[in-house]
Short mmCIF file of C-alpha atoms in Angstrom, two decimals:
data_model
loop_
_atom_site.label_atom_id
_atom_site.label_comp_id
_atom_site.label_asym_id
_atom_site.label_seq_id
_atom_site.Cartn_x
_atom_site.Cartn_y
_atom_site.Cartn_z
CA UNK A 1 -134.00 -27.27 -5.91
CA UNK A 2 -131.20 -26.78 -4.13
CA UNK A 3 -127.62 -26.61 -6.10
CA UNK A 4 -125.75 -29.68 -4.43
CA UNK A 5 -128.90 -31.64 -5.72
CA UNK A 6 -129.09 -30.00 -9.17
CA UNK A 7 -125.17 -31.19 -9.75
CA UNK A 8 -125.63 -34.94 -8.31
CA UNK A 9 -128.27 -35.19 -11.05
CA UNK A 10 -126.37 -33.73 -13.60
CA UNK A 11 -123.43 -36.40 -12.85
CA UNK A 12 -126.06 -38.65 -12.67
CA UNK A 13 -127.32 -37.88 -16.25
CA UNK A 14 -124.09 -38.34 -17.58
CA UNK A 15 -123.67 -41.31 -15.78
CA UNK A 16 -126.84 -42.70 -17.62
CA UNK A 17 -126.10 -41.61 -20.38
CA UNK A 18 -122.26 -43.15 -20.79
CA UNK A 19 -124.49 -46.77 -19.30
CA UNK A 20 -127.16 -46.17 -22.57
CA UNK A 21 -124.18 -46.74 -24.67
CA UNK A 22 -122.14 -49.58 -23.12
CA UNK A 23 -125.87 -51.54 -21.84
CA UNK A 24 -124.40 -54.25 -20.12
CA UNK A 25 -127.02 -56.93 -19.53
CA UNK A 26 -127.20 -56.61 -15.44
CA UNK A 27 -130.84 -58.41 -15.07
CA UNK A 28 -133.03 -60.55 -16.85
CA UNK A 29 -136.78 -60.82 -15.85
CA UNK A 30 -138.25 -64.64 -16.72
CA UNK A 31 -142.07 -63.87 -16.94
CA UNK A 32 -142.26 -68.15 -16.97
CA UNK A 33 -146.08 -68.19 -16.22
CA UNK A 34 -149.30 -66.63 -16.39
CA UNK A 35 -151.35 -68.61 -14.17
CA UNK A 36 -151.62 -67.88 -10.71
CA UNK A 37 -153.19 -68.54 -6.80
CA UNK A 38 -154.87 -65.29 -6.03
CA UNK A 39 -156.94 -62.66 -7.95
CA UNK A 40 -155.16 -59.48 -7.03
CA UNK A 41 -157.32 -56.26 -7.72
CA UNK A 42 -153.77 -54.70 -8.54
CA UNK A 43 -152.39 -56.99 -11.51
CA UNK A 44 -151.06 -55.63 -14.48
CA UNK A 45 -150.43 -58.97 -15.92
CA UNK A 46 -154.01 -59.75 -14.95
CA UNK A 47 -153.05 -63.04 -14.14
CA UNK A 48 -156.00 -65.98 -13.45
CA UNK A 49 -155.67 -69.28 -12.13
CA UNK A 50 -156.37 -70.81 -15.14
CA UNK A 51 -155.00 -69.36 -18.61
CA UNK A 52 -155.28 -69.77 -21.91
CA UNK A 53 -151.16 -68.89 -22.65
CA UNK A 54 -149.31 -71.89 -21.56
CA UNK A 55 -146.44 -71.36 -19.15
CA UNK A 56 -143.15 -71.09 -21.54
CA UNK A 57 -140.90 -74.74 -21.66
CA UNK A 58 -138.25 -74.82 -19.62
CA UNK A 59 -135.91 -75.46 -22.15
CA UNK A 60 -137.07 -73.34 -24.49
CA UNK A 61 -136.41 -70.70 -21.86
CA UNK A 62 -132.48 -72.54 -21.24
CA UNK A 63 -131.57 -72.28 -25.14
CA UNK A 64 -131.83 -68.62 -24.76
CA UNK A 65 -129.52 -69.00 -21.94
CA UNK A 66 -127.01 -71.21 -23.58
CA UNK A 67 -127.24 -69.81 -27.11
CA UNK A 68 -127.88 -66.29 -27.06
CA UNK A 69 -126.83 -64.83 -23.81
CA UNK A 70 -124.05 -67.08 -22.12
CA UNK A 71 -121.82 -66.23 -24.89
CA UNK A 72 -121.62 -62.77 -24.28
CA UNK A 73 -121.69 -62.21 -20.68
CA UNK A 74 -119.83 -63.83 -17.12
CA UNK A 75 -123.39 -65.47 -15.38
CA UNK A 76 -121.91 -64.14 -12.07
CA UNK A 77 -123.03 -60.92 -13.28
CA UNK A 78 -126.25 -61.54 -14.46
CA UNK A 79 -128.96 -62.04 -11.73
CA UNK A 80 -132.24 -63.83 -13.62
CA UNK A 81 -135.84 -63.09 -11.47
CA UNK A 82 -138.08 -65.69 -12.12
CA UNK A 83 -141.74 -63.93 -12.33
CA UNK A 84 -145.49 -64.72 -12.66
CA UNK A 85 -148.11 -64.86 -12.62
CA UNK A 86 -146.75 -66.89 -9.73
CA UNK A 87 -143.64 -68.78 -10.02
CA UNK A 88 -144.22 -71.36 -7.21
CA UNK A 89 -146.84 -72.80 -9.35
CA UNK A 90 -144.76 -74.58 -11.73
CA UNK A 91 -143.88 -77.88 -10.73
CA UNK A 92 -140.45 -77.78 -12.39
CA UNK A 93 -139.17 -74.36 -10.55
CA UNK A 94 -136.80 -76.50 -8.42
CA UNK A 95 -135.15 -78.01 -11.75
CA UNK A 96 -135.32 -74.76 -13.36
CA UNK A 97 -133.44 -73.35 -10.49
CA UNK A 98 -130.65 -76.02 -10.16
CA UNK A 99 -130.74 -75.40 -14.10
CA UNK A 100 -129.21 -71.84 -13.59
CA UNK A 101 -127.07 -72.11 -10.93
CA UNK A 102 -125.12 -75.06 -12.29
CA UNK A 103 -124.68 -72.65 -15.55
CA UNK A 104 -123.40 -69.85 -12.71
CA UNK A 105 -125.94 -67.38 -12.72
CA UNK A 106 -127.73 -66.16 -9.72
CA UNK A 107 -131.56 -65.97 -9.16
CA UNK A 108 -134.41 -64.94 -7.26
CA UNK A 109 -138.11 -64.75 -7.37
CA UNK A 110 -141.05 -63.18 -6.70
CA UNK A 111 -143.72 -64.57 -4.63
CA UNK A 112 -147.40 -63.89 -2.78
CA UNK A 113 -146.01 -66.99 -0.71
CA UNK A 114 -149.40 -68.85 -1.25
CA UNK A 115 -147.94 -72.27 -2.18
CA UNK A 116 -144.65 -71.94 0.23
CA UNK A 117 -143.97 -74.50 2.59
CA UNK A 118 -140.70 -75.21 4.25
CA UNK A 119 -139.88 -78.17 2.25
CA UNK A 120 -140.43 -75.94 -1.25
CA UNK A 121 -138.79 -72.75 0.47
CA UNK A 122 -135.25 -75.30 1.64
CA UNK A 123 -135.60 -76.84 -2.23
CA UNK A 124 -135.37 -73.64 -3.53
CA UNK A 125 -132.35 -73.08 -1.82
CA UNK A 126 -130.62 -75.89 -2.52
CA UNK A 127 -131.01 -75.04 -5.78
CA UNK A 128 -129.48 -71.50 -5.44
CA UNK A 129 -132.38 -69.26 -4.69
CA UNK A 130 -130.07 -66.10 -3.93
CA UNK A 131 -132.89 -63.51 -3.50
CA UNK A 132 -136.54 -63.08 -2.69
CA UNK A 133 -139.31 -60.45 -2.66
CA UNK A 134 -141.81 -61.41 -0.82
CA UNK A 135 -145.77 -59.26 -1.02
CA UNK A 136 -146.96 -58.26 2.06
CA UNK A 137 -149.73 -55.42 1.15
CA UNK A 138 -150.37 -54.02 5.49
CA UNK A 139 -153.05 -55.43 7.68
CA UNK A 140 -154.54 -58.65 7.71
CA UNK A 141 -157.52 -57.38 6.69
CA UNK A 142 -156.45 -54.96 3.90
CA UNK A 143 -154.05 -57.82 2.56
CA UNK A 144 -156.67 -59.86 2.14
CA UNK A 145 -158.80 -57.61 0.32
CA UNK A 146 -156.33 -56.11 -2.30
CA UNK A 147 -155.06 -59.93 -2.93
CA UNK A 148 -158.52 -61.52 -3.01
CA UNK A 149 -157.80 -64.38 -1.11
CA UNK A 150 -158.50 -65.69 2.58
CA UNK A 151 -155.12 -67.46 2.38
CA UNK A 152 -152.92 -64.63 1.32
CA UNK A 153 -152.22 -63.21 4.46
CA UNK A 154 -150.93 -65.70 6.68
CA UNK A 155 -149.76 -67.44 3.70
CA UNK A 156 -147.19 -63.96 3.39
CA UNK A 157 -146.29 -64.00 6.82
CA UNK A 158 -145.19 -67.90 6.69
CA UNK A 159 -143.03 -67.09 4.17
CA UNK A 160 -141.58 -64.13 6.00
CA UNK A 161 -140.36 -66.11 8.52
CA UNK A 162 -138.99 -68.49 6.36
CA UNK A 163 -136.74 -65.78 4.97
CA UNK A 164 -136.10 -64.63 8.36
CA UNK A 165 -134.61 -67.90 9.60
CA UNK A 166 -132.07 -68.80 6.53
CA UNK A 167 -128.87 -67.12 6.34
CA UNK A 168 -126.94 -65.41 3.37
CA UNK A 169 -130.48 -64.56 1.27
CA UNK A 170 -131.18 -61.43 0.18
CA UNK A 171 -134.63 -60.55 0.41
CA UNK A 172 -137.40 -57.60 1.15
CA UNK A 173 -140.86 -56.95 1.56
CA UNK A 174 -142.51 -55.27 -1.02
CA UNK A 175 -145.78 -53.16 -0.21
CA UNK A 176 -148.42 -51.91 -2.37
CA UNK A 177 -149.79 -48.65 -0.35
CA UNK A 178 -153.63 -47.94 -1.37
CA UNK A 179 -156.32 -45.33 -0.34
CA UNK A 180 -157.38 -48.50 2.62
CA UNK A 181 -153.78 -49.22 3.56
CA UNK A 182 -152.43 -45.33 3.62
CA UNK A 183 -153.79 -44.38 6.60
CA UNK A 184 -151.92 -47.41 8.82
CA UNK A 185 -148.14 -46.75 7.74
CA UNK A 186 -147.34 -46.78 11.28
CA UNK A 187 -149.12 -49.78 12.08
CA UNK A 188 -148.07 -51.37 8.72
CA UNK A 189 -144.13 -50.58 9.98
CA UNK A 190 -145.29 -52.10 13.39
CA UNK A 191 -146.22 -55.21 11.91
CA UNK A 192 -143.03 -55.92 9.74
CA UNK A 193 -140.95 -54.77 12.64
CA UNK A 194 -142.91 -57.47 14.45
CA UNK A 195 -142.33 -60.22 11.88
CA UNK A 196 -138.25 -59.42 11.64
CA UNK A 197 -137.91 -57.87 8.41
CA UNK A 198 -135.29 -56.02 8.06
CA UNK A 199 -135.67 -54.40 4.47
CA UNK A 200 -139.10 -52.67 3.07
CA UNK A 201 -139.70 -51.49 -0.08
CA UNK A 202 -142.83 -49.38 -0.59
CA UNK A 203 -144.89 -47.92 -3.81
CA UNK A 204 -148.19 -47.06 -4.48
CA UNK A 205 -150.08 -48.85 -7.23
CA UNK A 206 -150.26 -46.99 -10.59
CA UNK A 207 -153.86 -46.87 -13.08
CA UNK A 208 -152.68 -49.89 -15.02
CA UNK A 209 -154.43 -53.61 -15.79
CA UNK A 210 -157.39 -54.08 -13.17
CA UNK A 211 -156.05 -51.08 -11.31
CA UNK A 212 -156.91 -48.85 -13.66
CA UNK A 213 -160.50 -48.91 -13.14
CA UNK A 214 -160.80 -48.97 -9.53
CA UNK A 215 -160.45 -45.57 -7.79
CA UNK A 216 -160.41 -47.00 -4.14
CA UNK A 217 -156.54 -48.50 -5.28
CA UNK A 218 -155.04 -45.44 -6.70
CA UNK A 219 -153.58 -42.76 -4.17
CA UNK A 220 -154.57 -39.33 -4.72
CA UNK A 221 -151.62 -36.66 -4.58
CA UNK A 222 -152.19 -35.77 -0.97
CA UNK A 223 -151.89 -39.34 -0.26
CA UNK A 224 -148.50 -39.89 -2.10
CA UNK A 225 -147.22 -36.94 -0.39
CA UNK A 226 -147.98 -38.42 2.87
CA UNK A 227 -146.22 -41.66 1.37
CA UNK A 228 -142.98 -40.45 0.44
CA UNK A 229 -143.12 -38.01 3.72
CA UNK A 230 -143.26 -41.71 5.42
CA UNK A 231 -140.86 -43.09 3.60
CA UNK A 232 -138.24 -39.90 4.59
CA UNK A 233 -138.93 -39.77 7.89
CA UNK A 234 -138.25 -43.50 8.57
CA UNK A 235 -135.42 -43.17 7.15
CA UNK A 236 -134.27 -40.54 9.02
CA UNK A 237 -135.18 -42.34 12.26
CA UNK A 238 -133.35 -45.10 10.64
CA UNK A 239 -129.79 -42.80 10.26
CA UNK A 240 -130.47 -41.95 13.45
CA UNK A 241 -129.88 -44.85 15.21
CA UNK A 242 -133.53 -45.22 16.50
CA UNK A 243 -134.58 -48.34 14.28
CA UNK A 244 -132.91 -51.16 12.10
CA UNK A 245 -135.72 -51.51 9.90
CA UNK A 246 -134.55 -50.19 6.44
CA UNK A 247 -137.59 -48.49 4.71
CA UNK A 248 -137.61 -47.55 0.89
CA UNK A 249 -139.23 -46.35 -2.10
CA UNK A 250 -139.20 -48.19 -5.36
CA UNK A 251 -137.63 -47.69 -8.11
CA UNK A 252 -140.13 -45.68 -9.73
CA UNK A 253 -140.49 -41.95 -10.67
CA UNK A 254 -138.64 -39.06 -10.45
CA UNK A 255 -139.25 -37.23 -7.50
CA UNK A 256 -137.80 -33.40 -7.12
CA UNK A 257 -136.60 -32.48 -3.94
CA UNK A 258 -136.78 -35.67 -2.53
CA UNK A 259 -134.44 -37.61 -4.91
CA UNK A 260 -131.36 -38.85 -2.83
CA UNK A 261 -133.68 -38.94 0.51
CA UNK A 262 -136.27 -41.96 0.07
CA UNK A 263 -134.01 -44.42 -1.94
CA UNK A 264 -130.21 -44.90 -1.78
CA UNK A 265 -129.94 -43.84 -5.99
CA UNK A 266 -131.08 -40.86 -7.52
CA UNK A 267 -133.93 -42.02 -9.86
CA UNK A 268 -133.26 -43.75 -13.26
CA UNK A 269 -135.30 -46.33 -15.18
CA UNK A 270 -132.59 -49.04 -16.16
CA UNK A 271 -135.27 -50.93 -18.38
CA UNK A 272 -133.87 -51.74 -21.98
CA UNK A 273 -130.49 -50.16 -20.88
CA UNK A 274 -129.53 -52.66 -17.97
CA UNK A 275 -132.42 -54.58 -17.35
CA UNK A 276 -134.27 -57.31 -19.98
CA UNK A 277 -137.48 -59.49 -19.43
CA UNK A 278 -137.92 -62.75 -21.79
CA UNK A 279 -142.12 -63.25 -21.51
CA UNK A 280 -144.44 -65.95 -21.28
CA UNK A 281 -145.40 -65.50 -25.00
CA UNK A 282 -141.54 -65.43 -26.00
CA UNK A 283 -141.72 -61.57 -26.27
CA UNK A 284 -138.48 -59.67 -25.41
CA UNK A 285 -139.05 -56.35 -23.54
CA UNK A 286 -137.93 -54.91 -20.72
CA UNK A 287 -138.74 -55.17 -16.82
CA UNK A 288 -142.45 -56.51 -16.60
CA UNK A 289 -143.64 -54.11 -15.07
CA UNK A 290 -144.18 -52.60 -18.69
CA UNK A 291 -147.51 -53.67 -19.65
CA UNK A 292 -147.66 -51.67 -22.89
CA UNK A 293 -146.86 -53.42 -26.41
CA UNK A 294 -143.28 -51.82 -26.08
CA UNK A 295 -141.77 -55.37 -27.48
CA UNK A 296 -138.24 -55.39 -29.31
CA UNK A 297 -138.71 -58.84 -30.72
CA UNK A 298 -139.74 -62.64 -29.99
CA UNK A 299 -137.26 -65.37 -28.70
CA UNK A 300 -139.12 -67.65 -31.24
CA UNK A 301 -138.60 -65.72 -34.45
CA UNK A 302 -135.15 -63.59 -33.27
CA UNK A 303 -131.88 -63.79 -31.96
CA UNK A 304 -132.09 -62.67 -28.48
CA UNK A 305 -128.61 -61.21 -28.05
CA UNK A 306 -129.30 -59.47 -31.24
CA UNK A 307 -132.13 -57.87 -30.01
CA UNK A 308 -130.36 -56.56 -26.83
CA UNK A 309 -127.44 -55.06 -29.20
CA UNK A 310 -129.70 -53.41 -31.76
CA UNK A 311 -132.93 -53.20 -30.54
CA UNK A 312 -134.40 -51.12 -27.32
CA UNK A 313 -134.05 -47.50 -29.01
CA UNK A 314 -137.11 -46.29 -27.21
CA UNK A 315 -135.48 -47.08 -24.24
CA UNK A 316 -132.58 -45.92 -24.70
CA UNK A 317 -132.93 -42.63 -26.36
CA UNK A 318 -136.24 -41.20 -24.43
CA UNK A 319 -136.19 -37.60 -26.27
CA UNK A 320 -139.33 -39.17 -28.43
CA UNK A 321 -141.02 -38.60 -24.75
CA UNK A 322 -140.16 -34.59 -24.90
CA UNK A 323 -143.34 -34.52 -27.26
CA UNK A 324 -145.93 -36.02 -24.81
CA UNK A 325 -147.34 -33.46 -22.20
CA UNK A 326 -146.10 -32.74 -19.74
CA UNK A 327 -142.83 -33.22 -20.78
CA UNK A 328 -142.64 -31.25 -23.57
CA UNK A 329 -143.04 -28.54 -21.19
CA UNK A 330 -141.15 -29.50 -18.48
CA UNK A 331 -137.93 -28.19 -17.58
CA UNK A 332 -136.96 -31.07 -14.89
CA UNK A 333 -136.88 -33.77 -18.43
CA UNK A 334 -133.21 -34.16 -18.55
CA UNK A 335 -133.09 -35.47 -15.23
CA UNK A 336 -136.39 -37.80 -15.37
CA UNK A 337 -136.57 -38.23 -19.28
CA UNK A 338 -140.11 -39.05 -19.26
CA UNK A 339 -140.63 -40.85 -16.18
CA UNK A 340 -140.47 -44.88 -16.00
CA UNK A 341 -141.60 -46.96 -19.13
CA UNK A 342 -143.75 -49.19 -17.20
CA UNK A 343 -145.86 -45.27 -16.97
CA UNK A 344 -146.37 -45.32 -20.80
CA UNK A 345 -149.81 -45.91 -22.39
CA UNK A 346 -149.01 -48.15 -25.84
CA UNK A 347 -149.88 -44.68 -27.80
CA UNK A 348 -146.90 -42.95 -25.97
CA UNK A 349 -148.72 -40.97 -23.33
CA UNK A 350 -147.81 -40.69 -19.49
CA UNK A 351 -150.42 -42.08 -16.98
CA UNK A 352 -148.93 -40.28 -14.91
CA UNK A 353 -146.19 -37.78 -13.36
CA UNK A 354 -144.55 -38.49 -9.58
CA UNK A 355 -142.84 -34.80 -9.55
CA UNK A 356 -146.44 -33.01 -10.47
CA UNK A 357 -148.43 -34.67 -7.57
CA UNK A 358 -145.26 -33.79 -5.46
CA UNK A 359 -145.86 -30.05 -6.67
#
């Protein structure tokens, strides 16, 4: 690793480690139903159409708001992402929506764009819809097949131009790259091009919820190599002048010698130190994405400020991780501290390591 690298991460860890202490609430994941439109062989919430958790009240959700967390921070800075399951099934999203922005906070969703129409999609953003990720997994026919749904596909691409049309939202794609899909980047970046979008976020899918059983959705470590090579060398073209489409990788991982090339931040996992998700059940954890038991208390039983103040210390002091192999080996830990919490089995282990299959 090269020494201007090594010293950007070192500033980096003390940057991380000075935001650990201070923890300013930044976002705040709303996880406001299980149920949902497609049967994605992906999901980590496994999600159904039909559950047997109800979605959370709205207002249960809005006391939280009011009571526990408007007191102690300015909304403005405070962007809520409404999650699923998916979100456009609730018939009160619209009210939800005006709910928040008439209290000053700023919102977004994420959606498979299934049930979006025009009329829903201008509704939304009456009622402040600032930001929206929208799924679009490459070709028609791999879409279709990792979402499980003859609808999802053209269903995606609706809402993409939706988003393209309307002025002053911030939105992306977001891409789940598989063993089908890995081998069409270039027709995958073809496509979006096509469609207008201007931002794409990529990641592959990790052995979690249904994923974790089916070994055609997992990439091998050739196959993330080849991803993140993608990823760098659109972005390249991208400084160069040769495109305007802006191509990413998530937020995910740390990844060596290619931190500070395929995302604009070197890598950090902001769950429990800047980031907070509120879930269907009333559990308080971090981003969603964490499917493990790693819960810090319940909106129905505890004070959710509280929580925030005191609670999150697996989050925000990782060294418990420097046990677990391969960390406990590993002499890159200060900079990745155990990889992203979403990557942790409930009994502490790490499904897996982005710097090893880089290696």
């Amino acid at each position: 690793m090269k020494l201007r690298l090594r010293i950007a991460l070192e500033l980096e860890r003390l940057r991380r480690k000075n935001l650990k202490q201070l923890h300013p609430l930044r976002q705040l994941f709303w996880e406001s139903t299980l149920r949902c439109n497609v049967h994605c062989l992906h999901c980590g919430s496994d999600c159904v159409s039909s559950v047997t958790q109800p979605d959370m009240p709205a207002e249960d959700f809005l006391r939280v708001i009011d009571k526990e967390i408007t007191p102690h921070v300015n909304p403005r800075e405070v962007l809520i992402i409404i999650s699923g399951g998916e979100p456009t099934l609730r018939k009160d999203l619209v009210d939800i929506g005006l709910q928040l922005k008439q209290r000053g906070y700023p919102w977004g969703m994420v959606t498979n764009g299934v049930a979006m129409t025009p009329e829903l999609f201008r509704r939304l953003r009456q009622a402040g819809m600032r930001s929206l990720a929208i799924s679009l997994d490459g070709l028609e026919k791999d879409h279709k097949w990792l979402r499980q749904s003859p609808r999802a596909y053209d269903a995606a691409c609706r809402t993409i131009k939706l988003a393209v049309a309307e002025k002053g939202l911030v939105w992306d794609i977001v891409t789940c790259v598989t063993r089908r899909s890995i081998g069409h980047l270039d027709q995958i970046r073809d496509l979006v091009k096509s469609l207008g979008v201007k931002y794409w976020r990529i990641f592959g899918i990790d052995p979690m919820g249904r994923a974790a059983t089916n070994p055609e959705l997992v990439l091998n470590d050739d196959e993330f190599k080849t991803l993140i090579r993608f990823i760098h060398d659109e972005r390249e073209k991208t400084k160069a002048g040769e495109q305007e489409l802006y191509v990413s990788y998530s937020c995910e991982g740390f990844l060596g010698d290619y931190e500070g090339k395929v995302r604009d931040y070197l890598y950090q996992c902001s769950a429990g130190v800047t980031v907070a998700s509120i879930l269907v059940d009333g559990h308080i954890s971090a981003c969603t994405s964490i499917r493990g038991k790693y819960y810090q208390g319940n909106i129905y039983k505890d004070k959710f400020w509280e929580v925030w103040e005191k609670g999150f210390k697996p989050y925000r002091d990782r060294s418990w991780m420097k046990q677990k192999e391969p960390c406990n080996t590993c002499s890159f830990f200060r900079y990745c501290e155990g990889n992203g919490m979403h990557l942790r089995r409930e009994d502490g282990s790490l499904m897996l390591c982005h710097l090893h299959r880089l290696q």
